[in-house]
PDB file of N, CA and C in Angstrom:
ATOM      1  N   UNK N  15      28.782  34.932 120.959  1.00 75.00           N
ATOM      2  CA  UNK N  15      29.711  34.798 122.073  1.00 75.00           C
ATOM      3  C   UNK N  15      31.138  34.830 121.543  1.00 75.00           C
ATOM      4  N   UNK N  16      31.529  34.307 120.340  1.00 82.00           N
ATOM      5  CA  UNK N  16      32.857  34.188 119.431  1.00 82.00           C
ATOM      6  C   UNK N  16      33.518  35.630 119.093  1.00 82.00           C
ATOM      7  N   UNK N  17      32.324  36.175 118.978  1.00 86.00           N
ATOM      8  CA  UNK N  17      32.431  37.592 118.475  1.00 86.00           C
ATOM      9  C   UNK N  17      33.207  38.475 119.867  1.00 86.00           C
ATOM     10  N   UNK N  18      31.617  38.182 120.591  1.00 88.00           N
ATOM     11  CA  UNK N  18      31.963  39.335 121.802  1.00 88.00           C
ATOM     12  C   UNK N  18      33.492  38.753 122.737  1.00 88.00           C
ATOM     13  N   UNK N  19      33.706  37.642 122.262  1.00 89.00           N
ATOM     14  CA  UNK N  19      35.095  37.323 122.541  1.00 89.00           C
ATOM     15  C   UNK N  19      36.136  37.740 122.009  1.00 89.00           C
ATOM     16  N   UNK N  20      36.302  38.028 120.532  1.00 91.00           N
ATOM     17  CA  UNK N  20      37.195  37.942 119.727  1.00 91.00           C
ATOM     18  C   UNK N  20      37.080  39.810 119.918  1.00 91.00           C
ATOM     19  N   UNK N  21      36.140  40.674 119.848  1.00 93.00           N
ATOM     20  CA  UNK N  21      35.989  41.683 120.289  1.00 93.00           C
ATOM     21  C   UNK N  21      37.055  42.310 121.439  1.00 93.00           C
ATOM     22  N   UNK N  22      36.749  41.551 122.579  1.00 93.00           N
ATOM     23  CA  UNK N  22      37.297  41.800 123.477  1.00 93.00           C
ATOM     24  C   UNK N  22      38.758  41.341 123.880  1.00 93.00           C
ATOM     25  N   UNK N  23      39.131  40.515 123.062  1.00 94.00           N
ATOM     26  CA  UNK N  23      40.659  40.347 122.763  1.00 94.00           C
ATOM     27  C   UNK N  23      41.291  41.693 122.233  1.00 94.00           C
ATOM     28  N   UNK N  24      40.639  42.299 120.576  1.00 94.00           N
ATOM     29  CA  UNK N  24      40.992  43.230 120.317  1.00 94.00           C
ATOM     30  C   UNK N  24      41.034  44.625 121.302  1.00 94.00           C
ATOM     31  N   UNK N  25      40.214  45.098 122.100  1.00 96.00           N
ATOM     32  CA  UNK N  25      40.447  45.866 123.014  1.00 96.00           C
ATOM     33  C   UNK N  25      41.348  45.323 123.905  1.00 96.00           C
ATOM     34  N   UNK N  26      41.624  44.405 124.571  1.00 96.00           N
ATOM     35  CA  UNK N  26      42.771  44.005 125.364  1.00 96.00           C
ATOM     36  C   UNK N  26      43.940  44.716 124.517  1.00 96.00           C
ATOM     37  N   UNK N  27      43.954  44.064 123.580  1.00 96.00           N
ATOM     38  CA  UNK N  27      45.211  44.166 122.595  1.00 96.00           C
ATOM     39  C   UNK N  27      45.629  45.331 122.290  1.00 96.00           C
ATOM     40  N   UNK N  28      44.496  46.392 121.838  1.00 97.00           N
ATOM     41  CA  UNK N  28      44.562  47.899 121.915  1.00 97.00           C
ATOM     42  C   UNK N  28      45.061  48.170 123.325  1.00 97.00           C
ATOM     43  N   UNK N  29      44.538  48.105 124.194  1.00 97.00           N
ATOM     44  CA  UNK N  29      44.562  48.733 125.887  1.00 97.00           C
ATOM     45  C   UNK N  29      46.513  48.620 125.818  1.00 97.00           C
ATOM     46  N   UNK N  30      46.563  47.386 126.106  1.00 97.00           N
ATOM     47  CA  UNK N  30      47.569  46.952 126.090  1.00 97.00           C
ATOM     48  C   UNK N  30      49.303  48.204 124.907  1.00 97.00           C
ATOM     49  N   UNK N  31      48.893  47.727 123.956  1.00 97.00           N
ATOM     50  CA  UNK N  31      49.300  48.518 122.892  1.00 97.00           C
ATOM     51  C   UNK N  31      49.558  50.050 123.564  1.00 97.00           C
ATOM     52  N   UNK N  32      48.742  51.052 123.837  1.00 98.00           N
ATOM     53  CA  UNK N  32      48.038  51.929 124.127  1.00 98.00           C
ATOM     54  C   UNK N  32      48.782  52.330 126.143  1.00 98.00           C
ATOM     55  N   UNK N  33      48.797  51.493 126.756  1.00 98.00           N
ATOM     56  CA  UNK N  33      49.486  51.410 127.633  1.00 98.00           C
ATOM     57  C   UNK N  33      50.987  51.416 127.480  1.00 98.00           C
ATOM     58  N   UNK N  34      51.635  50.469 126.539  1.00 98.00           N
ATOM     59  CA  UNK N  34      52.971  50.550 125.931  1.00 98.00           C
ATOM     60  C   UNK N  34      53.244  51.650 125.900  1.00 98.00           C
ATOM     61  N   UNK N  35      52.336  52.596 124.926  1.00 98.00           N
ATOM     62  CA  UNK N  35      52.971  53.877 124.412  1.00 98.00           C
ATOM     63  C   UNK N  35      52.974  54.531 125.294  1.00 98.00           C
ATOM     64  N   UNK N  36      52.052  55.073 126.111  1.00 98.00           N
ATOM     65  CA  UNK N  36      52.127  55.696 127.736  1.00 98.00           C
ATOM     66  C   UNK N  36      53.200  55.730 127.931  1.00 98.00           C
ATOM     67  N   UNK N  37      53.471  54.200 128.422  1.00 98.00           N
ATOM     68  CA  UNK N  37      54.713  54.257 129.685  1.00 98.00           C
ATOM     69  C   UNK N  37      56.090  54.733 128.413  1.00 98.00           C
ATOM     70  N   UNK N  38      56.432  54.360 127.190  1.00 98.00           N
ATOM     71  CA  UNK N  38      57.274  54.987 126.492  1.00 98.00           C
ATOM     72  C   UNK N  38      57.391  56.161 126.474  1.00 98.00           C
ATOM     73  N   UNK N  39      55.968  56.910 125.912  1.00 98.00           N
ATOM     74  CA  UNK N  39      55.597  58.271 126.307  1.00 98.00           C
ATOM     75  C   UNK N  39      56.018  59.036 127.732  1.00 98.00           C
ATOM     76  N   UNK N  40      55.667  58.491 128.417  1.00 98.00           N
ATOM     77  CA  UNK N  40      56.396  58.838 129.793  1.00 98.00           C
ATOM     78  C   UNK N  40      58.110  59.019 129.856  1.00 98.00           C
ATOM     79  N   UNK N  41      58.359  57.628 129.819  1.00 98.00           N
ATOM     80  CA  UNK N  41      60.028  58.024 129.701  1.00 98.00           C
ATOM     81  C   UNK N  41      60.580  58.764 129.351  1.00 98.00           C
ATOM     82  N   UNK N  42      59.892  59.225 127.585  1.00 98.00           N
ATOM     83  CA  UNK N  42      60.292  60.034 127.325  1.00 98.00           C
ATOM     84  C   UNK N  42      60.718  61.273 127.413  1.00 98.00           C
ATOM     85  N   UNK N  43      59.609  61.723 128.300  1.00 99.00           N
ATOM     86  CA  UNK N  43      59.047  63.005 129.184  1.00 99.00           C
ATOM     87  C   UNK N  43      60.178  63.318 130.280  1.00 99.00           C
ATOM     88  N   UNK N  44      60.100  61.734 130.776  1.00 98.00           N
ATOM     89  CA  UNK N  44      60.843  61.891 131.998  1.00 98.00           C
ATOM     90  C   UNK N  44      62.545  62.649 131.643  1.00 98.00           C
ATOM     91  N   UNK N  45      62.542  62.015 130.643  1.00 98.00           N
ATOM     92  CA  UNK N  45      63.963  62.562 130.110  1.00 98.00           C
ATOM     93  C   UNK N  45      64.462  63.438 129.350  1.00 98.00           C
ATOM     94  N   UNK N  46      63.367  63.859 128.332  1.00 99.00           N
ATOM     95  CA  UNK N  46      63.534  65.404 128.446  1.00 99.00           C
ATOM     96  C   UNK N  46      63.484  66.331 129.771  1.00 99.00           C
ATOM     97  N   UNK N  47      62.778  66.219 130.799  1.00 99.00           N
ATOM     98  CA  UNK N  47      62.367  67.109 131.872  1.00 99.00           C
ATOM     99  C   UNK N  47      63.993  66.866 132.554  1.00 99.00           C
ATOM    100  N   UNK N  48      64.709  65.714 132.824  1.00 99.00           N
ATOM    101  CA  UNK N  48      66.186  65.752 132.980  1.00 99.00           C
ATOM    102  C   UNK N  48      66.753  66.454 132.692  1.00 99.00           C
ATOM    103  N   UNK N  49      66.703  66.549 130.943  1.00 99.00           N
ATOM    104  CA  UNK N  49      67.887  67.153 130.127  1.00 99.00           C
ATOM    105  C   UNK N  49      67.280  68.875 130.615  1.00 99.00           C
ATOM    106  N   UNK N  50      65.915  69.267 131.059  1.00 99.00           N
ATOM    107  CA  UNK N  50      65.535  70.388 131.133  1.00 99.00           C
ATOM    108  C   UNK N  50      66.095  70.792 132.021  1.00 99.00           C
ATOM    109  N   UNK N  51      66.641  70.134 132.979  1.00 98.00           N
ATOM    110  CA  UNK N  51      66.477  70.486 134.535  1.00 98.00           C
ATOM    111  C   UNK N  51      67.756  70.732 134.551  1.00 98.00           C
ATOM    112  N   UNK N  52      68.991  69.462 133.725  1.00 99.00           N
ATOM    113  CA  UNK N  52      70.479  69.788 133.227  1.00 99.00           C
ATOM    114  C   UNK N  52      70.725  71.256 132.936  1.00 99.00           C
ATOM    115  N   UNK N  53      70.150  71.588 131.772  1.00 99.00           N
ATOM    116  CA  UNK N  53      70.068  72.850 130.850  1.00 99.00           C
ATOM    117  C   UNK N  53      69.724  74.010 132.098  1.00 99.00           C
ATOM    118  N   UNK N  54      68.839  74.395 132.554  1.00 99.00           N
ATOM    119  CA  UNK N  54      68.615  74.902 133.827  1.00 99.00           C
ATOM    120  C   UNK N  54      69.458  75.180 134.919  1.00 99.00           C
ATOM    121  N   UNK N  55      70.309  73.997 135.389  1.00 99.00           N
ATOM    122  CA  UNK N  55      71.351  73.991 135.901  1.00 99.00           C
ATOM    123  C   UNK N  55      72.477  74.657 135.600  1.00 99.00           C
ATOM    124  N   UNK N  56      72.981  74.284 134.226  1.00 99.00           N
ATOM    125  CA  UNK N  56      73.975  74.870 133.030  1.00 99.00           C
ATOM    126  C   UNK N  56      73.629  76.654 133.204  1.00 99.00           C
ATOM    127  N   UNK N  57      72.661  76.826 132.265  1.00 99.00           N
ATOM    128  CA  UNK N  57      72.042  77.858 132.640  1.00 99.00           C
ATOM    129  C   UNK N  57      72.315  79.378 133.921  1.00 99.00           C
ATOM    130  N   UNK N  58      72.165  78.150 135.065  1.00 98.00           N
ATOM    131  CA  UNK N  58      72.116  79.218 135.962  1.00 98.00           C
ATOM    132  C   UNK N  58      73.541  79.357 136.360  1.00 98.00           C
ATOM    133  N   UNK N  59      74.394  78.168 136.114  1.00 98.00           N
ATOM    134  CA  UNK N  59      75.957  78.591 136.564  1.00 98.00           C
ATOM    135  C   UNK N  59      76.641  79.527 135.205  1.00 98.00           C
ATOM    136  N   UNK N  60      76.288  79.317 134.366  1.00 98.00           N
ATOM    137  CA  UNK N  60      76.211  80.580 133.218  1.00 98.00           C
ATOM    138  C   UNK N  60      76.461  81.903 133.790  1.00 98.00           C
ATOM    139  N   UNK N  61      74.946  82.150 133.622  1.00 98.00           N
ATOM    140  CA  UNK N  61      74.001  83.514 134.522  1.00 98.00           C
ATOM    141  C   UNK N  61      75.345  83.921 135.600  1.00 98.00           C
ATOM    142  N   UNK N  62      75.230  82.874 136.745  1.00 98.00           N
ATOM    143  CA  UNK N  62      76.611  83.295 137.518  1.00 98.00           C
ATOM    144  C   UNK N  62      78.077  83.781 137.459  1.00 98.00           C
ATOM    145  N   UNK N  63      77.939  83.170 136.211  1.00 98.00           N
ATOM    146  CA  UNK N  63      79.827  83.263 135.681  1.00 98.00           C
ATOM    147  C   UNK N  63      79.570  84.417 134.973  1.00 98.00           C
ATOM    148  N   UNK N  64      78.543  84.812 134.598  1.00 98.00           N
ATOM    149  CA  UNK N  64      78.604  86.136 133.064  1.00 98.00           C
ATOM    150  C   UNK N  64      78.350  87.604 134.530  1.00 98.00           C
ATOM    151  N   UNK N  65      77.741  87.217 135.862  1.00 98.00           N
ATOM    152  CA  UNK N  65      77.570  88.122 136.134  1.00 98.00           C
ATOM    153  C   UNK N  65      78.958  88.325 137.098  1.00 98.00           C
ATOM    154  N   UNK N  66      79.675  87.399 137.676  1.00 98.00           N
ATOM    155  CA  UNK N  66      80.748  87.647 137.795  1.00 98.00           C
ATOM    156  C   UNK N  66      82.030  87.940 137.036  1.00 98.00           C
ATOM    157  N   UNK N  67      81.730  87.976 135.588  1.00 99.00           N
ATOM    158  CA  UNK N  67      82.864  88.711 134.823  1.00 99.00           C
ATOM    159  C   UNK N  67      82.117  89.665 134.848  1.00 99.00           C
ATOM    160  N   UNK N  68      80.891  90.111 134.546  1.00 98.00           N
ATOM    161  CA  UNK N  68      80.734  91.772 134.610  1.00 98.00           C
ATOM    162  C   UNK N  68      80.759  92.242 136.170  1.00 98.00           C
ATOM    163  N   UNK N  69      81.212  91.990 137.085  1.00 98.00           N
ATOM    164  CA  UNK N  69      81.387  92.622 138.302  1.00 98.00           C
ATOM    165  C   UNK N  69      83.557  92.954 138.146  1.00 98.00           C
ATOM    166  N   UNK N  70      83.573  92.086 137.710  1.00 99.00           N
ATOM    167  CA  UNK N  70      85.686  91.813 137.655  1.00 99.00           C
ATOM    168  C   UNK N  70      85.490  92.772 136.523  1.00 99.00           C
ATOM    169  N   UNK N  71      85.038  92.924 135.396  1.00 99.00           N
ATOM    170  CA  UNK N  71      84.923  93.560 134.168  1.00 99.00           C
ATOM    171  C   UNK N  71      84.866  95.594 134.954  1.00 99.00           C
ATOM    172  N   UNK N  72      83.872  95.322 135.677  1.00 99.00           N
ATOM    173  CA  UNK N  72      83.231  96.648 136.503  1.00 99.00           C
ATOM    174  C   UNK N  72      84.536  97.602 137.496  1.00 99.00           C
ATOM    175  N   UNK N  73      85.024  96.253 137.994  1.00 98.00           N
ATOM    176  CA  UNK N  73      86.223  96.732 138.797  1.00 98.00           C
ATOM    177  C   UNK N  73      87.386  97.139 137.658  1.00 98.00           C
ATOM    178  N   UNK N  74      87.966  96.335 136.860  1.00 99.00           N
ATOM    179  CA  UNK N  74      89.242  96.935 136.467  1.00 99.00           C
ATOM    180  C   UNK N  74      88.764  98.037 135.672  1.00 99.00           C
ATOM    181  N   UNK N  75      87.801  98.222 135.296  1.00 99.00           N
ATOM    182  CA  UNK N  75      86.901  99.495 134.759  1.00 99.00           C
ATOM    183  C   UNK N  75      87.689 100.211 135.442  1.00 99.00           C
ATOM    184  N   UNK N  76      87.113 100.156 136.924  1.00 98.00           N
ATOM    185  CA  UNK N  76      87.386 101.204 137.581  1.00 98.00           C
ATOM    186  C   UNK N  76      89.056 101.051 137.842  1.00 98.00           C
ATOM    187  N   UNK N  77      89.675 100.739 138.000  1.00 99.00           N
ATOM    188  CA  UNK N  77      91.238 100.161 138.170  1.00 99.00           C
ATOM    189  C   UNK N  77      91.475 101.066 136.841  1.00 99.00           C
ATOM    190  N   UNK N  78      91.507 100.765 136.105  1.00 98.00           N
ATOM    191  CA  UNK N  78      91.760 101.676 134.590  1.00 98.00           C
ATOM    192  C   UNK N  78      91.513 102.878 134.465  1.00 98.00           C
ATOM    193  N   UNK N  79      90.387 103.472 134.966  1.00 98.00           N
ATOM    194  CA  UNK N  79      89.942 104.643 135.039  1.00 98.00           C
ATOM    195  C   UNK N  79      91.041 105.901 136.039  1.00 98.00           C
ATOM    196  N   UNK N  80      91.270 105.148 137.347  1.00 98.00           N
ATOM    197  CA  UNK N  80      91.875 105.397 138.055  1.00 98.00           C
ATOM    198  C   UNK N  80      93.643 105.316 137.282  1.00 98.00           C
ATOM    199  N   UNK N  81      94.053 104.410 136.948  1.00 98.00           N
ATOM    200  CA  UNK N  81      95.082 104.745 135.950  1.00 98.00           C
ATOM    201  C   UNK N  81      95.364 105.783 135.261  1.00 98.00           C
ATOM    202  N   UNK N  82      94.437 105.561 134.711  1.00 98.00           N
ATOM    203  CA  UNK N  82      94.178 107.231 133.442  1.00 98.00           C
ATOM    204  C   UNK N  82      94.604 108.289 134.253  1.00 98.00           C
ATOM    205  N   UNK N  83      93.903 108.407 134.847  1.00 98.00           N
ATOM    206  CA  UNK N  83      93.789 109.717 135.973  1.00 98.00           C
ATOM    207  C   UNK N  83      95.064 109.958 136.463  1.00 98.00           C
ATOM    208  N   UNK N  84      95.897 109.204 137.224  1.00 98.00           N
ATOM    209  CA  UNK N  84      97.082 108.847 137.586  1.00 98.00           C
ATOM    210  C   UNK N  84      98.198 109.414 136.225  1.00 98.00           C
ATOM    211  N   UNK N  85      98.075 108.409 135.200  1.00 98.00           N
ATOM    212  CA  UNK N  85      98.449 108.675 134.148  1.00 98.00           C
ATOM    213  C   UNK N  85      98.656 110.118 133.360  1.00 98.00           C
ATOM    214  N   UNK N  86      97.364 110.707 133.502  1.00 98.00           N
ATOM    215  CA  UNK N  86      97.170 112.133 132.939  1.00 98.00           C
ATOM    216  C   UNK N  86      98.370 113.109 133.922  1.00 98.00           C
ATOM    217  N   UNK N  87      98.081 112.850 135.336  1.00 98.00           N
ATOM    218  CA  UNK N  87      98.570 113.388 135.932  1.00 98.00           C
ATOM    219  C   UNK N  87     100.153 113.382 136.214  1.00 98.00           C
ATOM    220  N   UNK N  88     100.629 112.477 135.873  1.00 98.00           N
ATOM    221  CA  UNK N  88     102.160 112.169 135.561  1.00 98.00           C
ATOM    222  C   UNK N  88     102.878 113.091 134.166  1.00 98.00           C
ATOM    223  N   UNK N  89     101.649 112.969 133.305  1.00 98.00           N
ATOM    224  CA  UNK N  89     102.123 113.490 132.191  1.00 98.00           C
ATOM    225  C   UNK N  89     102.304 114.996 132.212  1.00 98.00           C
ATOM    226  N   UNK N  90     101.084 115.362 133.250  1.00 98.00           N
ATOM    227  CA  UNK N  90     101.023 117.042 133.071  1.00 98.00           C
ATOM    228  C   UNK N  90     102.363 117.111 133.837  1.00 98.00           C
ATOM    229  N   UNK N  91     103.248 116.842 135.361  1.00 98.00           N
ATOM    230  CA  UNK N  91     103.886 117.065 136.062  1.00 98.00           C
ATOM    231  C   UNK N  91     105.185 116.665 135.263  1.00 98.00           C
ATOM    232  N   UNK N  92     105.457 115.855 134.097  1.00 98.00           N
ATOM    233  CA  UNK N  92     106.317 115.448 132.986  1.00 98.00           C
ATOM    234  C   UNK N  92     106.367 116.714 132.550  1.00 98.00           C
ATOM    235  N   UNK N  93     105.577 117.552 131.878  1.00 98.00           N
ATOM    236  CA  UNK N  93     105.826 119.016 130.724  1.00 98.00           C
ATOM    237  C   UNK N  93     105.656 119.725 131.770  1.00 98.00           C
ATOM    238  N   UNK N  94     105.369 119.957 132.832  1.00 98.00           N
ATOM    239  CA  UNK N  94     105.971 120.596 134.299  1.00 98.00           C
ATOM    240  C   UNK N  94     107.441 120.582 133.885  1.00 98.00           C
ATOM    241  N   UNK N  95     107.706 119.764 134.554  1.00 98.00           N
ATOM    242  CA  UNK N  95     109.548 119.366 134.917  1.00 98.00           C
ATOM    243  C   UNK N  95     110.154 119.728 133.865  1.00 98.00           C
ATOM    244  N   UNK N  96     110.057 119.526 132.654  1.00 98.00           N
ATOM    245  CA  UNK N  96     110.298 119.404 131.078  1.00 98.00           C
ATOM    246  C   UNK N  96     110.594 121.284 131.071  1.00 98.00           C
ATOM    247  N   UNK N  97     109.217 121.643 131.204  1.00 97.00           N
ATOM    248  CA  UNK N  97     109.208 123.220 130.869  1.00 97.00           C
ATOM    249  C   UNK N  97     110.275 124.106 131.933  1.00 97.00           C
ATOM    250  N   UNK N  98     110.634 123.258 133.406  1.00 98.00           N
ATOM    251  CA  UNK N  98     111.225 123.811 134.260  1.00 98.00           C
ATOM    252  C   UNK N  98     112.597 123.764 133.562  1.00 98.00           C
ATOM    253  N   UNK N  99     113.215 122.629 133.424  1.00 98.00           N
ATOM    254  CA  UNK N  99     113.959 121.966 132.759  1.00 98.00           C
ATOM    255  C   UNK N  99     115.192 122.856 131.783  1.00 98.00           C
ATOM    256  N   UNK N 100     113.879 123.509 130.463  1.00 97.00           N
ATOM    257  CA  UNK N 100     114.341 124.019 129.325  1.00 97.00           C
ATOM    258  C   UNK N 100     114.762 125.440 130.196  1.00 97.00           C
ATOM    259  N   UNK N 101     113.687 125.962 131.104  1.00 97.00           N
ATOM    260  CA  UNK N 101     113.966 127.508 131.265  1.00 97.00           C
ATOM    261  C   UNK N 101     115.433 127.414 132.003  1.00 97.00           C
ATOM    262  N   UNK N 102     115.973 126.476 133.202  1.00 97.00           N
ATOM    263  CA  UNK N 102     116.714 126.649 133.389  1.00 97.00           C
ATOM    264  C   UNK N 102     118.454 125.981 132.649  1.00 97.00           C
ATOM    265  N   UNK N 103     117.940 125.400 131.684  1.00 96.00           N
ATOM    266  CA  UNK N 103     118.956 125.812 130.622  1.00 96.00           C
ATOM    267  C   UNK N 103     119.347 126.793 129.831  1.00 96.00           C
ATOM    268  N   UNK N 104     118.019 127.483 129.948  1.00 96.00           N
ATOM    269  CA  UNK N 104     118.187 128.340 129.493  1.00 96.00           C
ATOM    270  C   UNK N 104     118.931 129.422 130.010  1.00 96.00           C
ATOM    271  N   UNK N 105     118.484 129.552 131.492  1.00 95.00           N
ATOM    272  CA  UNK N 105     119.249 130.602 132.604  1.00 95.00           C
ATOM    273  C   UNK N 105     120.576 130.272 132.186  1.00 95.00           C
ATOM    274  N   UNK N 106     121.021 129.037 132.446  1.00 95.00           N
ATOM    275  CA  UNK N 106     122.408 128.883 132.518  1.00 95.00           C
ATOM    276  C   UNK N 106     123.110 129.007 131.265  1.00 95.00           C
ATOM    277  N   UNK N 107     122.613 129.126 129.886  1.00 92.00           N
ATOM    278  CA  UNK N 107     123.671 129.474 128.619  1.00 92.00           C
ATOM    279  C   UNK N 107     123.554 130.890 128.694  1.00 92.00           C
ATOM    280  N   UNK N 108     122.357 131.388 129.679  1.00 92.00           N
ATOM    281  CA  UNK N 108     122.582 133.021 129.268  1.00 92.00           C
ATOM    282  C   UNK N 108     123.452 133.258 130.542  1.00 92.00           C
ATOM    283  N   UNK N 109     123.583 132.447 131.294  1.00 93.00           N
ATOM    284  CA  UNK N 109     124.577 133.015 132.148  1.00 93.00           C
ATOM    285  C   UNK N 109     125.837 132.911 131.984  1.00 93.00           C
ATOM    286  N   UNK N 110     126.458 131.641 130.318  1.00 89.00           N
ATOM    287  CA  UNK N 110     127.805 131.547 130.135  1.00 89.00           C
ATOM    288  C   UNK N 110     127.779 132.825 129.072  1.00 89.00           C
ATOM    289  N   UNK N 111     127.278 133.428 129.102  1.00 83.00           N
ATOM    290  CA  UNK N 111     127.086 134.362 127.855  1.00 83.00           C
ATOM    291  C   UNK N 111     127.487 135.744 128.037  1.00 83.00           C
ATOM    292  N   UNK N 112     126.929 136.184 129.782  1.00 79.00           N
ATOM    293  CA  UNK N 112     127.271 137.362 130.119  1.00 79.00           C
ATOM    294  C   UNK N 112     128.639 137.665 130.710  1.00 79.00           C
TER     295      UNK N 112
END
């Protein structure tokens, strides 16, 4: 009877023990799955912000592109004017000439 007593203390004592770690075990869980759910969160406002610089990124793309274009086209109408420019200086020294 001493035995099956002293027995059954030790399983209490285990159970017990064994239950401790559980519920520690648990917490633990619980709080990684937090920090998961944080990270997740983080995460997705990330995701959001990276896809809204590549949409702003997409536009002045195009804003730039359109520049260029603009740009090119200033330049050609520049050696336009330029070439108009020289010929009629030119008219006019051959006209102090004659």
């Amino acid at each position: 009877v001493m035995e099956i007593s002293s027995q059954k203390e030790r399983v209490e004592e285990e159970r017990d023990s064994l239950a401790s770690v559980t519920r520690t075990t648990r917490q633990e869980l619980d709080g990684v799955r937090l920090e998961l759910r944080k990270k997740d969160i983080e995460n997705s406002q990330l995701l959001s912000e990276t896809t809204d610089t590549k949409r702003q990124l997409a536009s002045s793309n195009r804003v730039l592109d359109s520049l260029t274009v603009a740009d090119q086209a200033t330049r050609s109408q520049l050696r336009e004017l330029d070439g108009r420019l020289r010929r009629t200086e030119q008219e006019r020294d051959e006209a102090k000439y004659q």
